[in-house]
Amino acid sequence: MIWMSTITTGWGVISMARIDHTFASRIEMFGGIDFTACYNCGHCTAVCPLVEENASFPRRMLRYTILGMEEDIQSSLDPWLCYYCGDCSETCPRQSNPGEIMMSLRRYLTSVYDWTGFSRRFYTSRKWEFGSIAAVAAVVVLLFALFLRPTADPSGLINADGGVKINSFVEGMSSETFVSVIEIGDWVMAAIVSFFLLSNIFNMYLKVVVRNRKVSPPLSLYVKEAWNLVYHFATQIKLSKCSDRTYWGLHWLLMSGYTIMFTMIVLFLPWFQVEKIHPIYHPQRFLGYYATFGLLLGLIVWSVQRIRKSGEKHRYSHSTDWLFLVMLFLTTLTGILVHIFRISGMVPQTYYTFVIHLAILVPMLVVEVPFSKWSHLAYRPFATYFYNLINSARMLEEKKKK
Amino acid sequence: MRNRIAVYICHCGSNIADHVDVEAVRDAIAGEEGVVLAKTTMFACSDSAQSEMIEDIRENDIDGMVVASCSPKLHLFTFRSVAERAGLNPYNYVQANIREQVSWAHSDKPEQATEKALQIVRMAVAKARLSAPLTPPSITSENVILVVGAGVAGMRAAIELADMGSKVYLIEKDHYVGGRAGQWGNLHVPGVKGEGLVKDLYEEVAGREGITLFTGTEVISSSGSVGSFELTLRRSPRYFNPKGIDTSGSEFTGKVRKAVEACPEELDDDYDFGLTARKAFRHSHPGQFPDLPSVDMQACTRCGKCAEILEGVDLEQEEQRVTVKAGAVILCTGFSPYQPQEGEFGYGEIENVISLQEFRRMMALSGSGGRLLFRGRPVNTISYIYCVGSRQLEGDNKYCSRYCCSAAIHTANLVREKFPGVRNFHFHRGIRSYGKLEELYEISCSEGDIYFQSRDDELPEVIKEDGETIVKIADILTSGRDIEVGADLVVLVTGMVPRDNSRLVDVLKVPVGRDRFFNEVHPKLKPVEVVIDGIYIAGACQSPRNINESMNSALSAAVKSNSLVSSGEIELEPTMAAVDRSLCGWCGECARACPFDAIVREQYEGKEVAAVNEANCKGCGMCLPVCPVNAIQLTGSSDAEIESMIEALIDLK
């Protein structure tokens, strides 16, 4: 039995641990539910399809949570290596919801990696959660109201093809300038988001690789294992090892749609946001429709499943789960509306929906990507990267010893 | 000499017939001297085979019978009963074991197996030829039962016996009945307190005419045997005579309280494990009965202050001896909590380390509400260390004390209910909350108690560091990590040890196991009997157990003892030692060899000879080989029978 061993299992480094029984109640704020009934039988670990020799979960994480061994949790990658199929919670003879504990620990770790402390507030306080979203939305609306007010005269805003000229709303501002303004806004937002996200990832790196580990990977390994980042981001192949493979398909569809949309908006805005309405087979429209379809399908299916609480994965929903779904859904919906109003030549509707669209999209990205659920798009591939990095480093060291 | 013997060779389905040629055995035995009938049968124990045997015996005027089948442990009594039903004396039946001793043991050598089977059957036939028809002797018995120990088990047994019509002497060493159950406060049955349980039982005992209760009483000597034990009891004085005094009113209680206050001699109250003090002149605790004062003469200085206040105090009372006759005895002497050694998990050295029993008593004495305090300091975290004094790797107590896992968990649940916010940590070696008690564990887990598990050879440690008491454990459940838990109170979950019963063991010759608890004959077949006929055991004096289990065994012992003595006559096994008085010259060797005190000396035609006390003899045969003049025979296994069997065995070639 793995847990009978008195030497290290996984990468745990033996040290005297002082328990902290108040930790369990803190984790409850991140969504942990009824987990104290656990009697350590290990069914959860036995049924998990993702468990490997050096990644044994969720039993150990659940145990650490109950005992409040915060350092061990913070230095562990296990929560990120779990993709929540829910088999563990289904099998648990004590209904201790190990799957939901792993989910809660991901939320907790997100807040731990975040050095600003905002993430913790976002996860544990409804006021901060909704307040921050509303504040950013208000800034967006305010910026439009101050600097990008619509022209009083809507004539001349209709294209020859009957569609609305989306970049010519603002009086006295040329189409090119408008796109540049939005693009600069994009870059500013991307810079803010990247700064926080990358610094949080660096924090994660410090906790899981640098501190509390007995391995020090050589620089060459960092380069050698870097393919993991791209590969796992693009394929999410680990998720496919969960028992429910359709979930992986759906998740991939949504993720690819989101990535395409994000890339078009941030990197290729002058190409994406043009006055002219392209013919239907144009890649701009084609890719846009693909992305919209992927987003919508995923969002609708998961919302229904969360409402119906179908399966362990969707039984419990933290308020941030819902916020995430709703924000993305509203972004998609307003995006679709902007598109419909545009091709129908409805000028004021197009403008106001566009503003609303940005007032949802921007807070969603600024708040959720570095500080909340969206961050998993980075933490998951990085976790796999770090995991393989540490494993390879250990193997290297063992080889040297021999 | 039997010369019309029937022999049955059993196939036992394929169990015997697959490896032993039963037909060949039958053919060979058919020609044996005295055998008039030899048959094989598929299942000798089946109803149809039994009916056939009965018919055979009747029609062929059979006077001896052999069944070659399985072990006599399994079917000796089955076939004895067949013989009896057919009108044949059951002791003319002999069983030959050709299954356990032949077919199962030699399945690889069928030829030799058949040969051995034949030898065994021939020996059985030889024995049957010489077998004598025996009649079981019977002795008279008193329908009176002495119950030793008036705790919950003893009282329960006494009540049941009285209801079944036996007269009961219920004796209790202490001046109060109730034993230990009253000490524990809330029991795990919701709404039931130990003291309430004792009160109910005491009232039932008091309401039954058939029960005579002696408090302050011990057995000091015993003679006789099953059916008519003669027991001498010593009654130590209570130093209070309630005769002619109204002891029910509040006036009396008030006077008793004053008398207690007036008593100058103060000592630790052992009923409260020293948590409180008591006086030499003392009154009963709730959960102790009768509700009368008594004087602890070991502490009393006979100053007489109590007698000045309370009428009825008589410091001149003297010890009495009473002799009673009883057909059977039930021992319900209970247990003592294991007393941790100095320094065992910090006990006695670190001030906030106490035993489970002490903690239970503390809980029972403390009021509800407010905060849990220990020595004036608030308790927010409690660590329970399990198996203290039980399952010892080194040390004598190898046994599991059985009740303590559930008791500790129940205590933790009680603490949480009574003092919300207190956290419980359990350091165990495998939780054994068996049966319905699992529910307690379930509650404890889901309410957030934390469990740690250690290996038997890597026990937790209790240390004191910077004024804080810390429990350290290499926790199996956390990959063997060393974990520290700070504790405001450490409770050692101490197990059970038997009370000091040395006098009783001496007087009644009750067998004691390696664990020092009383030993039953067989845990399944004779669970409340000891090897001494007429003596029964019940409750925690037999092995560690909880109140439920003590009650069960008390009822078993009551029913078994009542069924033994209630008819007034006890039938004995006839297979016992018999002395040829003409040969015997009393050297005493046999009496010294007898483990059951069954051999006595008597006068016969002007000389001293040995005689067998039939009630005590078990037919073990220990006395036979030591007799220098071969004056003792074992009825049913006489020299002649055994020798003829040996002859049959060596004759075969």
XYZ file of C-alpha atoms in Angstrom, chain B residues 93-341:
249
model
C -22.518 -47.620 20.940
C -18.944 -46.970 19.748
C -17.930 -44.509 17.054
C -15.014 -45.153 14.672
C -13.583 -42.064 13.053
C -12.573 -42.986 9.505
C -13.036 -39.558 7.992
C -10.866 -37.047 9.871
C -8.417 -39.761 10.872
C -8.371 -41.696 7.609
C -9.880 -40.463 4.361
C -9.048 -36.794 4.847
C -5.608 -37.504 6.257
C -4.556 -40.092 3.672
C -6.336 -39.109 0.495
C -3.105 -39.736 -1.439
C -2.772 -43.369 -0.341
C -6.106 -45.147 -0.854
C -4.841 -48.684 -0.183
C -3.200 -47.881 3.112
C -6.198 -45.734 3.975
C -8.508 -48.691 3.551
C -6.224 -50.786 5.718
C -6.154 -48.153 8.453
C -9.917 -47.752 8.298
C -10.332 -51.472 8.836
C -8.005 -51.353 11.843
C -9.955 -48.509 13.370
C -13.270 -50.270 12.818
C -11.915 -53.480 14.304
C -10.804 -51.614 17.385
C -14.254 -50.103 17.721
C -15.846 -53.547 17.417
C -13.500 -54.880 20.065
C -14.509 -52.065 22.382
C -18.189 -52.603 21.634
C -17.849 -56.264 22.576
C -16.732 -55.386 26.069
C -18.874 -52.278 26.478
C -21.127 -52.223 29.507
C -24.627 -50.779 29.542
C -24.362 -47.721 31.782
C -26.938 -45.699 33.634
C -26.131 -42.060 34.324
C -26.077 -41.400 38.062
C -27.993 -38.434 39.362
C -27.597 -36.204 42.398
C -30.056 -33.923 44.123
C -29.688 -30.209 43.838
C -30.878 -27.105 45.617
C -32.872 -24.694 43.489
C -30.771 -21.913 44.980
C -28.166 -19.839 43.177
C -25.500 -17.626 44.621
C -24.714 -14.615 42.445
C -21.381 -12.998 43.300
C -21.209 -9.311 42.420
C -24.168 -6.941 42.271
C -23.202 -4.816 39.323
C -25.506 -4.571 36.367
C -24.735 -8.129 35.225
C -25.223 -9.679 38.658
C -28.481 -7.839 39.288
C -29.759 -8.710 35.836
C -28.977 -12.424 36.416
C -30.574 -12.362 39.869
C -33.784 -10.812 38.551
C -34.048 -13.377 35.786
C -33.362 -16.269 38.147
C -35.968 -15.085 40.614
C -38.497 -14.832 37.814
C -37.733 -18.392 36.800
C -38.399 -19.589 40.338
C -34.895 -20.017 41.720
C -34.004 -18.625 45.103
C -31.126 -16.183 44.779
C -28.453 -14.980 47.150
C -27.005 -11.863 45.584
C -23.830 -10.789 47.318
C -21.792 -7.631 46.854
C -18.375 -6.919 48.335
C -19.023 -3.179 48.573
C -21.689 -1.666 50.793
C -23.464 -0.424 47.705
C -24.668 -2.265 44.624
C -24.260 -0.947 41.085
C -20.641 -1.685 40.337
C -19.184 0.581 37.716
C -22.099 1.308 35.391
C -23.234 4.192 37.564
C -19.934 5.990 37.153
C -20.200 6.745 33.463
C -23.065 9.182 33.117
C -24.721 9.074 29.703
C -24.594 5.683 28.050
C -24.633 5.346 24.297
C -28.297 4.422 24.405
C -29.887 7.845 24.019
C -31.422 9.173 27.191
C -30.060 6.415 29.427
C -27.620 7.183 32.203
C -25.590 4.598 34.061
C -27.052 5.664 37.392
C -30.586 5.349 36.011
C -29.853 1.851 34.788
C -28.527 0.837 38.197
C -31.531 2.374 39.912
C -33.984 0.463 37.710
C -32.204 -2.803 38.322
C -31.907 -2.199 42.046
C -35.609 -1.458 42.333
C -36.388 -4.682 40.516
C -34.041 -6.621 42.765
C -35.592 -5.059 45.850
C -39.091 -5.903 44.619
C -38.457 -9.635 44.323
C -38.980 -11.907 47.263
C -36.832 -14.617 45.772
C -33.702 -12.473 46.011
C -31.748 -12.023 49.216
C -29.198 -9.257 48.874
C -26.113 -9.161 51.063
C -23.948 -6.065 50.758
C -20.467 -5.826 52.219
C -20.223 -9.573 51.729
C -17.591 -11.947 50.349
C -17.306 -15.695 49.866
C -14.549 -16.952 52.103
C -14.860 -20.698 51.816
C -16.702 -23.324 49.869
C -17.311 -27.037 50.152
C -19.548 -29.497 48.369
C -20.092 -29.470 44.657
C -22.630 -28.887 41.934
C -26.150 -29.241 43.285
C -25.127 -28.549 46.843
C -22.340 -26.072 47.357
C -21.903 -24.930 50.928
C -20.586 -21.417 50.943
C -19.418 -19.428 53.898
C -19.956 -15.699 53.532
C -18.328 -12.979 55.544
C -20.465 -9.913 56.094
C -18.531 -6.864 57.073
C -20.543 -4.338 59.044
C -21.975 -1.182 57.524
C -21.885 0.446 61.000
C -25.347 1.721 60.419
C -28.526 -0.059 61.362
C -31.608 1.283 59.595
C -34.026 -0.732 61.739
C -36.837 1.434 63.060
C -35.582 4.534 61.253
C -37.459 6.286 58.501
C -34.731 6.577 55.862
C -36.908 7.922 53.078
C -37.592 11.502 54.160
C -35.610 14.645 53.544
C -35.066 14.952 57.287
C -32.990 11.770 57.237
C -31.033 12.902 54.184
C -30.313 16.206 55.878
C -28.993 14.471 58.975
C -26.816 12.191 56.893
C -25.356 15.217 55.140
C -24.608 16.837 58.473
C -23.014 13.647 59.750
C -20.835 13.499 56.635
C -19.838 17.114 57.194
C -19.015 16.387 60.794
C -16.714 13.491 59.949
C -13.109 14.730 60.258
C -11.488 11.995 58.206
C -11.160 12.977 54.554
C -9.734 10.868 51.729
C -9.823 10.530 47.928
C -13.121 9.243 46.639
C -12.187 6.185 44.594
C -15.650 6.051 43.023
C -14.758 9.417 41.447
C -11.179 8.292 40.699
C -9.890 10.820 43.187
C -11.487 13.775 41.403
C -13.392 14.496 44.603
C -12.825 13.758 48.263
C -15.050 11.799 50.596
C -15.237 11.174 54.305
C -14.803 8.008 56.315
C -18.482 8.368 57.063
C -20.021 8.319 53.636
C -23.270 8.289 51.789
C -24.113 6.586 48.512
C -23.445 8.312 45.191
C -26.304 8.596 42.738
C -26.067 5.233 40.993
C -25.246 3.392 44.196
C -27.806 1.626 46.342
C -29.141 1.200 48.957
C -29.509 4.835 49.843
C -27.914 4.392 53.260
C -24.762 5.682 54.875
C -21.849 3.461 55.748
C -18.537 3.830 57.522
C -15.186 3.084 55.966
C -13.580 1.578 59.011
C -10.111 1.687 57.469
C -10.239 5.455 57.634
C -12.507 5.860 60.675
C -11.028 6.890 64.024
C -14.214 6.082 65.930
C -14.506 9.685 67.083
C -18.271 9.187 67.217
C -19.235 12.576 65.739
C -21.487 10.935 63.163
C -23.288 8.908 65.799
C -24.059 12.128 67.716
C -25.925 13.490 64.727
C -27.450 10.421 63.125
C -29.519 7.831 64.868
C -28.714 4.276 63.818
C -24.955 4.690 63.535
C -23.439 1.767 65.392
C -19.681 1.689 65.426
C -19.746 -1.446 67.548
C -21.305 -3.622 64.847
C -19.367 -6.796 64.262
C -18.497 -8.945 61.337
C -20.839 -11.884 60.719
C -20.447 -15.237 59.044
C -23.294 -16.837 57.183
C -23.380 -20.227 55.544
C -25.656 -20.737 52.574
C -26.377 -23.753 50.402
C -26.615 -23.294 46.688
C -26.986 -25.564 43.690
C -24.968 -23.296 41.445
C -22.902 -20.110 41.552
C -22.741 -17.270 39.046
C -19.700 -15.008 39.158
C -20.227 -11.435 37.991
C -17.256 -9.733 39.572
C -16.696 -7.228 36.807
C -13.544 -5.359 35.828
C -11.189 -2.618 36.871
C -10.017 0.115 34.522
C -6.441 -0.361 33.425
C -4.236 1.870 35.535
C -1.625 3.483 33.299
C 1.921 3.270 34.555
